[in-house]
Amino acid sequence: MTHIAVTGANGFVGRSVVQALLAHGHEVTAVVRNKTTNAAGIRQCVVSEAASSPWPLDLKPDAVIHLAARVHVLREDEADALAAFRAVNVAGALRVAKTAVRAGARRMVFVSSIKALRETDTGQPLREDDVPQPQDPYGVSKLEAERELVRFGKDVGLDVVIVRPPLVYGPEVRANFFQLLTAIDRGIPLPLGAITARRSLVYNANLADALMQCAIDARAAGECFHITDGTDLTVPELVEALGRHLQKEVWLPHMPASWLLAAGKLTGRLPQIERLVKPLRVDSSHIRQKLGWQPRFSVDEGLALTAQWYRSSRRGEAS
């Protein structure tokens, strides 16, 4: 049994990571900002930004999975967005790494983002050794955090593993994916039938399994991994699959991508439209070859379970 601390443990991905660790018999400490209902086998450490350490000094995990972050936002409120992202995603990550070293942890798994590399692919699925070209403050901060953590780890002997997921979905998903589920459920026409670009996804339980293996497998030492479900879908294929699992008819009018992009410029939603019409395929063969990891759920199984959760949540709200 390995003792693993998980920062951001009560977040969307964090809850899946904790469940996976407990299911495999590991000791888990959830490092969180707000206390939640205790699950059996979990110690919770509630910390604040003002705390001198991300967790109490008597907490001595073998490894840390660092999920806590300032995430990408659709409408930025900060006057200096990059500074705000750096404060949490770079300085905050280094603070966790330094505390991990003082606590005797041997490994830190840093959950970065494919946005640290690029926003779109370049004709081939993105590999871990491609030249990074992040396009927004969030991606820049994640790339800077990767580099600072690797440098720090080499200096002090902390084994740092970098993980870059693309779009993560699953039960309790929010933001754009939840909005897509809602549009399909309500029968709203989606003018995406002409979009042929493919994008990679990862189901949250698949990502959790990969993060767990990265925390405990000696072969992961010093590596960077991309994690996907292994099947890249076009947006129409994604909508049709969700419609099937939601038992809803979908209407996908054909509108040229150039028209959608123009509409995005006019409405101030260009980044969201670009994520729909431009390809972002991610090569996840490295973790499969290096660690023998395979996703437990296919993309269709993941979408089915996400749709099942959505239907249940809607019924709960209606009752």
PDB file of C-alpha atoms in Angstrom:
ATOM      1  CA  MET A   1       0.000   0.000   0.000  1.00  0.00           C
ATOM      2  CA  THR A   2       1.238   3.466  -0.943  1.00  0.00           C
ATOM      3  CA  HIS A   3       0.273   6.680   0.853  1.00  0.00           C
ATOM      4  CA  ILE A   4      -0.697   9.277  -1.749  1.00  0.00           C
ATOM      5  CA  ALA A   5      -1.703  12.886  -1.145  1.00  0.00           C
ATOM      6  CA  VAL A   6      -4.068  14.394  -3.716  1.00  0.00           C
ATOM      7  CA  THR A   7      -4.365  18.163  -3.998  1.00  0.00           C
ATOM      8  CA  GLY A   8      -7.635  19.429  -5.448  1.00  0.00           C
ATOM      9  CA  ALA A   9      -9.189  16.148  -4.302  1.00  0.00           C
ATOM     10  CA  ASN A  10     -12.745  17.473  -4.207  1.00  0.00           C
ATOM     11  CA  GLY A  11     -12.645  18.678  -7.818  1.00  0.00           C
ATOM     12  CA  PHE A  12     -14.073  16.982 -10.902  1.00  0.00           C
ATOM     13  CA  VAL A  13     -10.971  14.884 -11.620  1.00  0.00           C
ATOM     14  CA  GLY A  14      -9.820  14.743  -8.002  1.00  0.00           C
ATOM     15  CA  ARG A  15     -12.872  12.794  -6.859  1.00  0.00           C
ATOM     16  CA  SER A  16     -12.245  10.148  -9.519  1.00  0.00           C
ATOM     17  CA  VAL A  17      -8.571   9.922  -8.536  1.00  0.00           C
ATOM     18  CA  VAL A  18      -9.449   9.405  -4.870  1.00  0.00           C
ATOM     19  CA  GLN A  19     -11.973   6.691  -5.776  1.00  0.00           C
ATOM     20  CA  ALA A  20      -9.427   4.888  -7.946  1.00  0.00           C
ATOM     21  CA  LEU A  21      -6.754   4.993  -5.238  1.00  0.00           C
ATOM     22  CA  LEU A  22      -9.108   3.693  -2.560  1.00  0.00           C
ATOM     23  CA  ALA A  23     -10.369   0.928  -4.846  1.00  0.00           C
ATOM     24  CA  HIS A  24      -6.779  -0.292  -5.213  1.00  0.00           C
ATOM     25  CA  GLY A  25      -6.092  -0.249  -1.488  1.00  0.00           C
ATOM     26  CA  HIS A  26      -3.912   2.842  -1.233  1.00  0.00           C
ATOM     27  CA  GLU A  27      -3.866   5.205   1.731  1.00  0.00           C
ATOM     28  CA  VAL A  28      -5.231   8.573   0.615  1.00  0.00           C
ATOM     29  CA  THR A  29      -4.997  12.063   2.031  1.00  0.00           C
ATOM     30  CA  ALA A  30      -7.216  14.637   0.330  1.00  0.00           C
ATOM     31  CA  VAL A  31      -5.663  18.111   0.388  1.00  0.00           C
ATOM     32  CA  VAL A  32      -8.584  20.509  -0.094  1.00  0.00           C
ATOM     33  CA  ARG A  33      -9.670  24.111   0.461  1.00  0.00           C
ATOM     34  CA  ASN A  34     -13.113  23.197   1.806  1.00  0.00           C
ATOM     35  CA  LYS A  35     -13.964  20.225   3.978  1.00  0.00           C
ATOM     36  CA  THR A  36     -16.402  17.740   2.471  1.00  0.00           C
ATOM     37  CA  THR A  37     -18.151  14.662   3.808  1.00  0.00           C
ATOM     38  CA  ASN A  38     -15.494  12.176   4.817  1.00  0.00           C
ATOM     39  CA  ALA A  39     -15.396   8.964   2.814  1.00  0.00           C
ATOM     40  CA  ALA A  40     -14.090   5.827   4.493  1.00  0.00           C
ATOM     41  CA  GLY A  41     -10.322   5.572   4.327  1.00  0.00           C
ATOM     42  CA  ILE A  42      -9.647   9.231   3.497  1.00  0.00           C
ATOM     43  CA  ARG A  43      -7.863  11.748   5.677  1.00  0.00           C
ATOM     44  CA  GLN A  44      -8.703  15.334   4.772  1.00  0.00           C
ATOM     45  CA  CYS A  45      -6.327  18.263   5.138  1.00  0.00           C
ATOM     46  CA  VAL A  46      -8.065  21.611   4.766  1.00  0.00           C
ATOM     47  CA  VAL A  47      -5.611  24.343   3.803  1.00  0.00           C
ATOM     48  CA  SER A  48      -5.858  28.031   2.949  1.00  0.00           C
ATOM     49  CA  GLU A  49      -3.800  30.238   0.674  1.00  0.00           C
ATOM     50  CA  ALA A  50      -2.407  31.924   3.771  1.00  0.00           C
ATOM     51  CA  ALA A  51      -1.112  28.671   5.262  1.00  0.00           C
ATOM     52  CA  SER A  52       2.667  28.362   5.432  1.00  0.00           C
ATOM     53  CA  SER A  53       2.504  24.781   4.117  1.00  0.00           C
ATOM     54  CA  PRO A  54       0.073  23.034   1.748  1.00  0.00           C
ATOM     55  CA  TRP A  55      -0.480  20.388   4.446  1.00  0.00           C
ATOM     56  CA  PRO A  56       0.460  19.673   8.076  1.00  0.00           C
ATOM     57  CA  LEU A  57       4.079  18.710   8.671  1.00  0.00           C
ATOM     58  CA  ASP A  58       3.092  15.338  10.124  1.00  0.00           C
ATOM     59  CA  LEU A  59       1.611  14.297   6.777  1.00  0.00           C
ATOM     60  CA  LYS A  60       4.287  12.221   5.067  1.00  0.00           C
ATOM     61  CA  PRO A  61       3.000  10.786   1.784  1.00  0.00           C
ATOM     62  CA  ASP A  62       5.040   8.557  -0.501  1.00  0.00           C
ATOM     63  CA  ALA A  63       3.780  10.479  -3.537  1.00  0.00           C
ATOM     64  CA  VAL A  64       1.693  13.524  -4.402  1.00  0.00           C
ATOM     65  CA  ILE A  65      -0.767  13.908  -7.267  1.00  0.00           C
ATOM     66  CA  HIS A  66      -1.110  17.656  -7.815  1.00  0.00           C
ATOM     67  CA  LEU A  67      -4.441  18.600  -9.384  1.00  0.00           C
ATOM     68  CA  ALA A  68      -5.181  21.917  -7.674  1.00  0.00           C
ATOM     69  CA  ALA A  69      -4.951  24.744 -10.208  1.00  0.00           C
ATOM     70  CA  ARG A  70      -6.438  27.924 -11.540  1.00  0.00           C
ATOM     71  CA  VAL A  71      -8.298  26.511 -14.489  1.00  0.00           C
ATOM     72  CA  HIS A  72      -9.003  27.935 -17.918  1.00  0.00           C
ATOM     73  CA  VAL A  73     -11.938  30.370 -17.770  1.00  0.00           C
ATOM     74  CA  LEU A  74     -14.233  31.593 -20.540  1.00  0.00           C
ATOM     75  CA  ARG A  75     -14.539  35.144 -19.219  1.00  0.00           C
ATOM     76  CA  GLU A  76     -11.400  36.420 -17.521  1.00  0.00           C
ATOM     77  CA  ASP A  77     -11.888  38.920 -14.684  1.00  0.00           C
ATOM     78  CA  GLU A  78      -8.250  39.569 -13.812  1.00  0.00           C
ATOM     79  CA  ALA A  79      -6.536  42.614 -15.284  1.00  0.00           C
ATOM     80  CA  ASP A  80      -3.316  40.596 -15.521  1.00  0.00           C
ATOM     81  CA  ALA A  81      -4.519  37.086 -16.310  1.00  0.00           C
ATOM     82  CA  LEU A  82      -1.039  35.635 -16.776  1.00  0.00           C
ATOM     83  CA  ALA A  83       0.061  36.851 -13.340  1.00  0.00           C
ATOM     84  CA  ALA A  84      -3.039  35.302 -11.783  1.00  0.00           C
ATOM     85  CA  PHE A  85      -2.388  31.958 -13.481  1.00  0.00           C
ATOM     86  CA  ARG A  86       1.299  32.033 -12.553  1.00  0.00           C
ATOM     87  CA  ALA A  87       0.527  32.707  -8.902  1.00  0.00           C
ATOM     88  CA  VAL A  88      -1.493  29.500  -8.597  1.00  0.00           C
ATOM     89  CA  ASN A  89      -0.249  27.197 -11.334  1.00  0.00           C
ATOM     90  CA  VAL A  90       3.481  27.923 -11.122  1.00  0.00           C
ATOM     91  CA  ALA A  91       4.210  29.318  -7.672  1.00  0.00           C
ATOM     92  CA  GLY A  92       1.539  27.125  -6.091  1.00  0.00           C
ATOM     93  CA  ALA A  93       2.859  23.968  -7.734  1.00  0.00           C
ATOM     94  CA  LEU A  94       6.402  24.742  -6.608  1.00  0.00           C
ATOM     95  CA  ARG A  95       5.134  25.305  -3.081  1.00  0.00           C
ATOM     96  CA  VAL A  96       3.559  21.853  -3.107  1.00  0.00           C
ATOM     97  CA  ALA A  97       6.769  20.328  -4.506  1.00  0.00           C
ATOM     98  CA  LYS A  98       8.898  21.904  -1.779  1.00  0.00           C
ATOM     99  CA  THR A  99       6.530  20.679   0.911  1.00  0.00           C
ATOM    100  CA  ALA A 100       6.531  17.210  -0.646  1.00  0.00           C
ATOM    101  CA  VAL A 101      10.332  17.093  -0.428  1.00  0.00           C
ATOM    102  CA  ARG A 102      10.316  18.203   3.220  1.00  0.00           C
ATOM    103  CA  ALA A 103       7.730  15.503   3.951  1.00  0.00           C
ATOM    104  CA  GLY A 104       9.904  12.827   2.364  1.00  0.00           C
ATOM    105  CA  ALA A 105       7.760  12.173  -0.730  1.00  0.00           C
ATOM    106  CA  ARG A 106       9.648  10.480  -3.524  1.00  0.00           C
ATOM    107  CA  ARG A 107       7.405  11.436  -6.443  1.00  0.00           C
ATOM    108  CA  MET A 108       5.133  14.224  -7.603  1.00  0.00           C
ATOM    109  CA  VAL A 109       2.682  13.728 -10.453  1.00  0.00           C
ATOM    110  CA  PHE A 110       1.852  17.108 -11.949  1.00  0.00           C
ATOM    111  CA  VAL A 111      -1.391  17.284 -13.903  1.00  0.00           C
ATOM    112  CA  SER A 112      -0.707  19.790 -16.643  1.00  0.00           C
ATOM    113  CA  SER A 113      -2.791  20.219 -19.809  1.00  0.00           C
ATOM    114  CA  ILE A 114      -2.414  19.623 -23.524  1.00  0.00           C
ATOM    115  CA  LYS A 115      -2.829  23.414 -23.751  1.00  0.00           C
ATOM    116  CA  ALA A 116       0.725  23.681 -22.421  1.00  0.00           C
ATOM    117  CA  LEU A 117       1.757  22.272 -25.787  1.00  0.00           C
ATOM    118  CA  ARG A 118      -0.666  23.617 -28.406  1.00  0.00           C
ATOM    119  CA  GLU A 119      -4.287  24.492 -29.088  1.00  0.00           C
ATOM    120  CA  THR A 120      -4.481  22.477 -32.322  1.00  0.00           C
ATOM    121  CA  ASP A 121      -2.488  19.696 -33.905  1.00  0.00           C
ATOM    122  CA  THR A 122      -0.196  20.314 -36.866  1.00  0.00           C
ATOM    123  CA  GLY A 123      -1.411  17.565 -39.177  1.00  0.00           C
ATOM    124  CA  GLN A 124      -0.271  14.788 -36.849  1.00  0.00           C
ATOM    125  CA  PRO A 125      -1.382  13.862 -33.324  1.00  0.00           C
ATOM    126  CA  LEU A 126       0.590  15.810 -30.723  1.00  0.00           C
ATOM    127  CA  ARG A 127       3.478  13.960 -29.083  1.00  0.00           C
ATOM    128  CA  GLU A 128       5.194  14.660 -25.798  1.00  0.00           C
ATOM    129  CA  ASP A 129       8.384  15.839 -27.528  1.00  0.00           C
ATOM    130  CA  ASP A 130       6.707  18.330 -29.878  1.00  0.00           C
ATOM    131  CA  VAL A 131       7.857  21.935 -29.526  1.00  0.00           C
ATOM    132  CA  PRO A 132       5.483  23.732 -27.115  1.00  0.00           C
ATOM    133  CA  GLN A 133       3.573  26.731 -28.391  1.00  0.00           C
ATOM    134  CA  PRO A 134       0.922  27.591 -25.773  1.00  0.00           C
ATOM    135  CA  GLN A 135      -1.528  30.239 -26.905  1.00  0.00           C
ATOM    136  CA  ASP A 136      -3.165  31.605 -23.772  1.00  0.00           C
ATOM    137  CA  PRO A 137      -2.184  32.505 -20.186  1.00  0.00           C
ATOM    138  CA  TYR A 138      -3.480  29.196 -18.838  1.00  0.00           C
ATOM    139  CA  GLY A 139      -1.368  27.167 -21.273  1.00  0.00           C
ATOM    140  CA  VAL A 140       1.670  29.375 -20.679  1.00  0.00           C
ATOM    141  CA  SER A 141       1.373  28.928 -16.906  1.00  0.00           C
ATOM    142  CA  LYS A 142       1.083  25.161 -17.215  1.00  0.00           C
ATOM    143  CA  LEU A 143       4.167  24.951 -19.422  1.00  0.00           C
ATOM    144  CA  GLU A 144       6.146  27.174 -17.053  1.00  0.00           C
ATOM    145  CA  ALA A 145       5.062  25.001 -14.134  1.00  0.00           C
ATOM    146  CA  GLU A 146       6.208  21.855 -15.953  1.00  0.00           C
ATOM    147  CA  ARG A 147       9.635  23.325 -16.573  1.00  0.00           C
ATOM    148  CA  GLU A 148      10.048  24.751 -13.062  1.00  0.00           C
ATOM    149  CA  LEU A 149       9.011  21.485 -11.439  1.00  0.00           C
ATOM    150  CA  VAL A 150      11.350  19.393 -13.583  1.00  0.00           C
ATOM    151  CA  ARG A 151      14.222  21.762 -12.793  1.00  0.00           C
ATOM    152  CA  PHE A 152      13.414  21.729  -9.080  1.00  0.00           C
ATOM    153  CA  GLY A 153      13.042  17.956  -9.029  1.00  0.00           C
ATOM    154  CA  LYS A 154      16.469  17.454 -10.586  1.00  0.00           C
ATOM    155  CA  ASP A 155      18.042  19.811  -8.054  1.00  0.00           C
ATOM    156  CA  VAL A 156      16.606  18.119  -4.962  1.00  0.00           C
ATOM    157  CA  GLY A 157      15.997  14.527  -6.064  1.00  0.00           C
ATOM    158  CA  LEU A 158      12.199  14.666  -6.366  1.00  0.00           C
ATOM    159  CA  ASP A 159      10.890  12.454  -9.153  1.00  0.00           C
ATOM    160  CA  VAL A 160       8.478  14.596 -11.210  1.00  0.00           C
ATOM    161  CA  VAL A 161       6.046  13.014 -13.685  1.00  0.00           C
ATOM    162  CA  ILE A 162       4.145  15.307 -16.065  1.00  0.00           C
ATOM    163  CA  VAL A 163       0.693  14.337 -17.371  1.00  0.00           C
ATOM    164  CA  ARG A 164      -1.064  16.318 -20.115  1.00  0.00           C
ATOM    165  CA  PRO A 165      -4.727  15.430 -20.640  1.00  0.00           C
ATOM    166  CA  PRO A 166      -6.887  16.909 -23.420  1.00  0.00           C
ATOM    167  CA  LEU A 167     -10.592  17.590 -22.790  1.00  0.00           C
ATOM    168  CA  VAL A 168     -11.730  15.603 -19.734  1.00  0.00           C
ATOM    169  CA  TYR A 169     -15.353  14.486 -19.519  1.00  0.00           C
ATOM    170  CA  GLY A 170     -17.433  12.198 -17.338  1.00  0.00           C
ATOM    171  CA  PRO A 171     -20.103  12.317 -14.611  1.00  0.00           C
ATOM    172  CA  GLU A 172     -20.274  15.734 -12.902  1.00  0.00           C
ATOM    173  CA  VAL A 173     -18.618  17.443 -15.882  1.00  0.00           C
ATOM    174  CA  ARG A 174     -19.316  21.167 -16.182  1.00  0.00           C
ATOM    175  CA  ALA A 175     -18.489  24.077 -18.506  1.00  0.00           C
ATOM    176  CA  ASN A 176     -18.697  23.552 -22.283  1.00  0.00           C
ATOM    177  CA  PHE A 177     -19.306  19.798 -22.178  1.00  0.00           C
ATOM    178  CA  PHE A 178     -22.249  20.236 -19.822  1.00  0.00           C
ATOM    179  CA  GLN A 179     -23.647  22.947 -22.088  1.00  0.00           C
ATOM    180  CA  LEU A 180     -23.381  20.545 -25.023  1.00  0.00           C
ATOM    181  CA  LEU A 181     -25.289  17.874 -23.099  1.00  0.00           C
ATOM    182  CA  THR A 182     -27.971  20.418 -22.254  1.00  0.00           C
ATOM    183  CA  ALA A 183     -28.324  21.585 -25.866  1.00  0.00           C
ATOM    184  CA  ILE A 184     -28.701  18.000 -27.083  1.00  0.00           C
ATOM    185  CA  ASP A 185     -31.197  17.192 -24.333  1.00  0.00           C
ATOM    186  CA  ARG A 186     -33.310  20.224 -25.283  1.00  0.00           C
ATOM    187  CA  GLY A 187     -33.234  19.434 -28.990  1.00  0.00           C
ATOM    188  CA  ILE A 188     -31.434  22.640 -29.922  1.00  0.00           C
ATOM    189  CA  PRO A 189     -30.106  22.576 -33.534  1.00  0.00           C
ATOM    190  CA  LEU A 190     -26.313  22.539 -33.594  1.00  0.00           C
ATOM    191  CA  PRO A 191     -24.862  23.828 -36.903  1.00  0.00           C
ATOM    192  CA  LEU A 192     -21.851  21.538 -36.720  1.00  0.00           C
ATOM    193  CA  GLY A 193     -22.638  18.954 -39.378  1.00  0.00           C
ATOM    194  CA  ALA A 194     -19.873  20.170 -41.711  1.00  0.00           C
ATOM    195  CA  ILE A 195     -17.076  19.975 -39.117  1.00  0.00           C
ATOM    196  CA  THR A 196     -14.593  17.221 -39.941  1.00  0.00           C
ATOM    197  CA  ALA A 197     -11.776  18.035 -37.517  1.00  0.00           C
ATOM    198  CA  ARG A 198     -11.078  15.354 -34.929  1.00  0.00           C
ATOM    199  CA  ARG A 199     -10.319  15.964 -31.274  1.00  0.00           C
ATOM    200  CA  SER A 200      -9.041  13.726 -28.509  1.00  0.00           C
ATOM    201  CA  LEU A 201     -10.908  13.190 -25.246  1.00  0.00           C
ATOM    202  CA  VAL A 202     -10.258  11.389 -21.986  1.00  0.00           C
ATOM    203  CA  TYR A 203     -12.874   9.942 -19.653  1.00  0.00           C
ATOM    204  CA  ASN A 204     -12.237  11.014 -16.061  1.00  0.00           C
ATOM    205  CA  ALA A 205     -12.008   7.442 -14.736  1.00  0.00           C
ATOM    206  CA  ASN A 206      -9.428   6.606 -17.429  1.00  0.00           C
ATOM    207  CA  LEU A 207      -7.398   9.660 -16.458  1.00  0.00           C
ATOM    208  CA  ALA A 208      -7.646   8.717 -12.779  1.00  0.00           C
ATOM    209  CA  ASP A 209      -6.300   5.229 -13.492  1.00  0.00           C
ATOM    210  CA  ALA A 210      -3.393   6.687 -15.464  1.00  0.00           C
ATOM    211  CA  LEU A 211      -2.553   9.170 -12.700  1.00  0.00           C
ATOM    212  CA  MET A 212      -2.576   6.392 -10.132  1.00  0.00           C
ATOM    213  CA  GLN A 213      -0.170   4.309 -12.206  1.00  0.00           C
ATOM    214  CA  CYS A 214       2.081   7.324 -12.726  1.00  0.00           C
ATOM    215  CA  ALA A 215       2.230   7.756  -8.940  1.00  0.00           C
ATOM    216  CA  ILE A 216       3.272   4.183  -8.132  1.00  0.00           C
ATOM    217  CA  ASP A 217       5.003   2.699 -11.199  1.00  0.00           C
ATOM    218  CA  ALA A 218       8.806   2.954 -11.111  1.00  0.00           C
ATOM    219  CA  ARG A 219       8.876   3.017 -14.916  1.00  0.00           C
ATOM    220  CA  ALA A 220       7.119   6.414 -14.921  1.00  0.00           C
ATOM    221  CA  ALA A 221      10.111   8.153 -13.339  1.00  0.00           C
ATOM    222  CA  GLY A 222      10.881  11.479 -15.002  1.00  0.00           C
ATOM    223  CA  GLU A 223       8.424  10.938 -17.847  1.00  0.00           C
ATOM    224  CA  CYS A 224       5.864  13.137 -19.587  1.00  0.00           C
ATOM    225  CA  PHE A 225       2.679  11.407 -20.725  1.00  0.00           C
ATOM    226  CA  HIS A 226      -0.327  12.299 -22.852  1.00  0.00           C
ATOM    227  CA  ILE A 227      -3.522  10.504 -21.778  1.00  0.00           C
ATOM    228  CA  THR A 228      -6.517   9.870 -24.066  1.00  0.00           C
ATOM    229  CA  ASP A 229      -9.299   7.345 -24.563  1.00  0.00           C
ATOM    230  CA  GLY A 230      -7.562   6.273 -27.760  1.00  0.00           C
ATOM    231  CA  THR A 231     -10.354   7.202 -30.197  1.00  0.00           C
ATOM    232  CA  ASP A 232     -10.588  10.699 -31.695  1.00  0.00           C
ATOM    233  CA  LEU A 233     -14.061  11.905 -32.672  1.00  0.00           C
ATOM    234  CA  THR A 234     -15.321  14.666 -34.904  1.00  0.00           C
ATOM    235  CA  VAL A 235     -17.762  17.015 -33.203  1.00  0.00           C
ATOM    236  CA  PRO A 236     -20.712  15.575 -35.208  1.00  0.00           C
ATOM    237  CA  GLU A 237     -19.680  12.065 -34.110  1.00  0.00           C
ATOM    238  CA  LEU A 238     -19.518  13.235 -30.508  1.00  0.00           C
ATOM    239  CA  VAL A 239     -22.945  14.902 -30.710  1.00  0.00           C
ATOM    240  CA  GLU A 240     -24.509  11.851 -32.376  1.00  0.00           C
ATOM    241  CA  ALA A 241     -23.065   9.506 -29.749  1.00  0.00           C
ATOM    242  CA  LEU A 242     -24.340  11.686 -26.905  1.00  0.00           C
ATOM    243  CA  GLY A 243     -27.733  11.974 -28.587  1.00  0.00           C
ATOM    244  CA  ARG A 244     -27.931   8.184 -28.848  1.00  0.00           C
ATOM    245  CA  HIS A 245     -27.078   7.729 -25.177  1.00  0.00           C
ATOM    246  CA  LEU A 246     -29.456  10.517 -24.114  1.00  0.00           C
ATOM    247  CA  GLN A 247     -32.126   8.967 -26.361  1.00  0.00           C
ATOM    248  CA  LYS A 248     -32.574  12.272 -28.153  1.00  0.00           C
ATOM    249  CA  GLU A 249     -32.795  13.125 -31.837  1.00  0.00           C
ATOM    250  CA  VAL A 250     -30.020  15.462 -32.928  1.00  0.00           C
ATOM    251  CA  TRP A 251     -30.124  18.008 -35.732  1.00  0.00           C
ATOM    252  CA  LEU A 252     -26.763  18.956 -37.176  1.00  0.00           C
ATOM    253  CA  PRO A 253     -27.243  21.552 -39.938  1.00  0.00           C
ATOM    254  CA  HIS A 254     -24.225  21.949 -42.214  1.00  0.00           C
ATOM    255  CA  MET A 255     -22.620  25.358 -41.771  1.00  0.00           C
ATOM    256  CA  PRO A 256     -19.126  26.024 -43.184  1.00  0.00           C
ATOM    257  CA  ALA A 257     -16.393  26.341 -40.558  1.00  0.00           C
ATOM    258  CA  SER A 258     -15.529  29.794 -41.941  1.00  0.00           C
ATOM    259  CA  TRP A 259     -19.051  30.993 -41.145  1.00  0.00           C
ATOM    260  CA  LEU A 260     -18.848  29.630 -37.608  1.00  0.00           C
ATOM    261  CA  LEU A 261     -15.506  31.343 -37.065  1.00  0.00           C
ATOM    262  CA  ALA A 262     -16.899  34.629 -38.354  1.00  0.00           C
ATOM    263  CA  ALA A 263     -19.848  34.304 -35.991  1.00  0.00           C
ATOM    264  CA  GLY A 264     -17.421  33.600 -33.166  1.00  0.00           C
ATOM    265  CA  LYS A 265     -15.562  36.843 -33.864  1.00  0.00           C
ATOM    266  CA  LEU A 266     -18.784  38.831 -33.914  1.00  0.00           C
ATOM    267  CA  THR A 267     -20.062  37.358 -30.652  1.00  0.00           C
ATOM    268  CA  GLY A 268     -16.774  37.335 -28.772  1.00  0.00           C
ATOM    269  CA  ARG A 269     -16.769  33.538 -28.610  1.00  0.00           C
ATOM    270  CA  LEU A 270     -13.998  32.854 -31.101  1.00  0.00           C
ATOM    271  CA  PRO A 271     -11.880  30.651 -28.756  1.00  0.00           C
ATOM    272  CA  GLN A 272     -14.867  28.395 -28.079  1.00  0.00           C
ATOM    273  CA  ILE A 273     -15.670  28.127 -31.792  1.00  0.00           C
ATOM    274  CA  GLU A 274     -12.049  27.376 -32.644  1.00  0.00           C
ATOM    275  CA  ARG A 275     -12.115  24.467 -30.199  1.00  0.00           C
ATOM    276  CA  LEU A 276     -15.046  23.056 -32.157  1.00  0.00           C
ATOM    277  CA  VAL A 277     -13.755  23.455 -35.703  1.00  0.00           C
ATOM    278  CA  LYS A 278      -9.981  22.917 -35.414  1.00  0.00           C
ATOM    279  CA  PRO A 279      -8.317  19.523 -34.900  1.00  0.00           C
ATOM    280  CA  LEU A 280      -6.605  18.577 -31.660  1.00  0.00           C
ATOM    281  CA  ARG A 281      -5.480  14.973 -31.855  1.00  0.00           C
ATOM    282  CA  VAL A 282      -3.214  13.745 -29.107  1.00  0.00           C
ATOM    283  CA  ASP A 283      -0.864  10.753 -29.337  1.00  0.00           C
ATOM    284  CA  SER A 284      -1.087   8.701 -26.127  1.00  0.00           C
ATOM    285  CA  SER A 285       1.030   5.772 -27.309  1.00  0.00           C
ATOM    286  CA  HIS A 286       3.959   6.653 -25.020  1.00  0.00           C
ATOM    287  CA  ILE A 287       2.221   5.723 -21.761  1.00  0.00           C
ATOM    288  CA  ARG A 288       0.834   2.569 -23.353  1.00  0.00           C
ATOM    289  CA  GLN A 289       4.272   1.460 -24.473  1.00  0.00           C
ATOM    290  CA  LYS A 290       6.201   2.621 -21.388  1.00  0.00           C
ATOM    291  CA  LEU A 291       3.801   1.544 -18.645  1.00  0.00           C
ATOM    292  CA  GLY A 292       1.519  -0.886 -20.460  1.00  0.00           C
ATOM    293  CA  TRP A 293      -1.413   1.345 -19.521  1.00  0.00           C
ATOM    294  CA  GLN A 294      -4.719   0.888 -21.333  1.00  0.00           C
ATOM    295  CA  PRO A 295      -7.958   2.829 -20.794  1.00  0.00           C
ATOM    296  CA  ARG A 296     -10.535   0.789 -18.872  1.00  0.00           C
ATOM    297  CA  PHE A 297     -13.393   2.492 -20.698  1.00  0.00           C
ATOM    298  CA  SER A 298     -13.792   3.057 -24.423  1.00  0.00           C
ATOM    299  CA  VAL A 299     -14.870   6.517 -25.508  1.00  0.00           C
ATOM    300  CA  ASP A 300     -18.388   5.212 -26.227  1.00  0.00           C
ATOM    301  CA  GLU A 301     -18.612   3.624 -22.776  1.00  0.00           C
ATOM    302  CA  GLY A 302     -17.430   6.869 -21.195  1.00  0.00           C
ATOM    303  CA  LEU A 303     -19.987   8.903 -23.131  1.00  0.00           C
ATOM    304  CA  ALA A 304     -22.733   6.449 -22.172  1.00  0.00           C
ATOM    305  CA  LEU A 305     -21.883   6.749 -18.463  1.00  0.00           C
ATOM    306  CA  THR A 306     -21.724  10.543 -18.748  1.00  0.00           C
ATOM    307  CA  ALA A 307     -25.143  10.642 -20.428  1.00  0.00           C
ATOM    308  CA  GLN A 308     -26.525   8.306 -17.757  1.00  0.00           C
ATOM    309  CA  TRP A 309     -25.301  10.668 -15.036  1.00  0.00           C
ATOM    310  CA  TYR A 310     -26.776  13.659 -16.875  1.00  0.00           C
ATOM    311  CA  ARG A 311     -30.194  12.020 -17.166  1.00  0.00           C
ATOM    312  CA  SER A 312     -30.141  11.121 -13.476  1.00  0.00           C
ATOM    313  CA  SER A 313     -29.148  14.648 -12.468  1.00  0.00           C
ATOM    314  CA  ARG A 314     -31.941  16.149 -14.558  1.00  0.00           C
ATOM    315  CA  ARG A 315     -34.485  13.794 -12.964  1.00  0.00           C
ATOM    316  CA  GLY A 316     -33.175  14.771  -9.539  1.00  0.00           C
ATOM    317  CA  GLU A 317     -33.648  18.468 -10.289  1.00  0.00           C
ATOM    318  CA  ALA A 318     -37.161  17.912 -11.582  1.00  0.00           C
ATOM    319  CA  SER A 319     -38.321  15.955  -8.528  1.00  0.00           C
TER     320      SER A 319
END
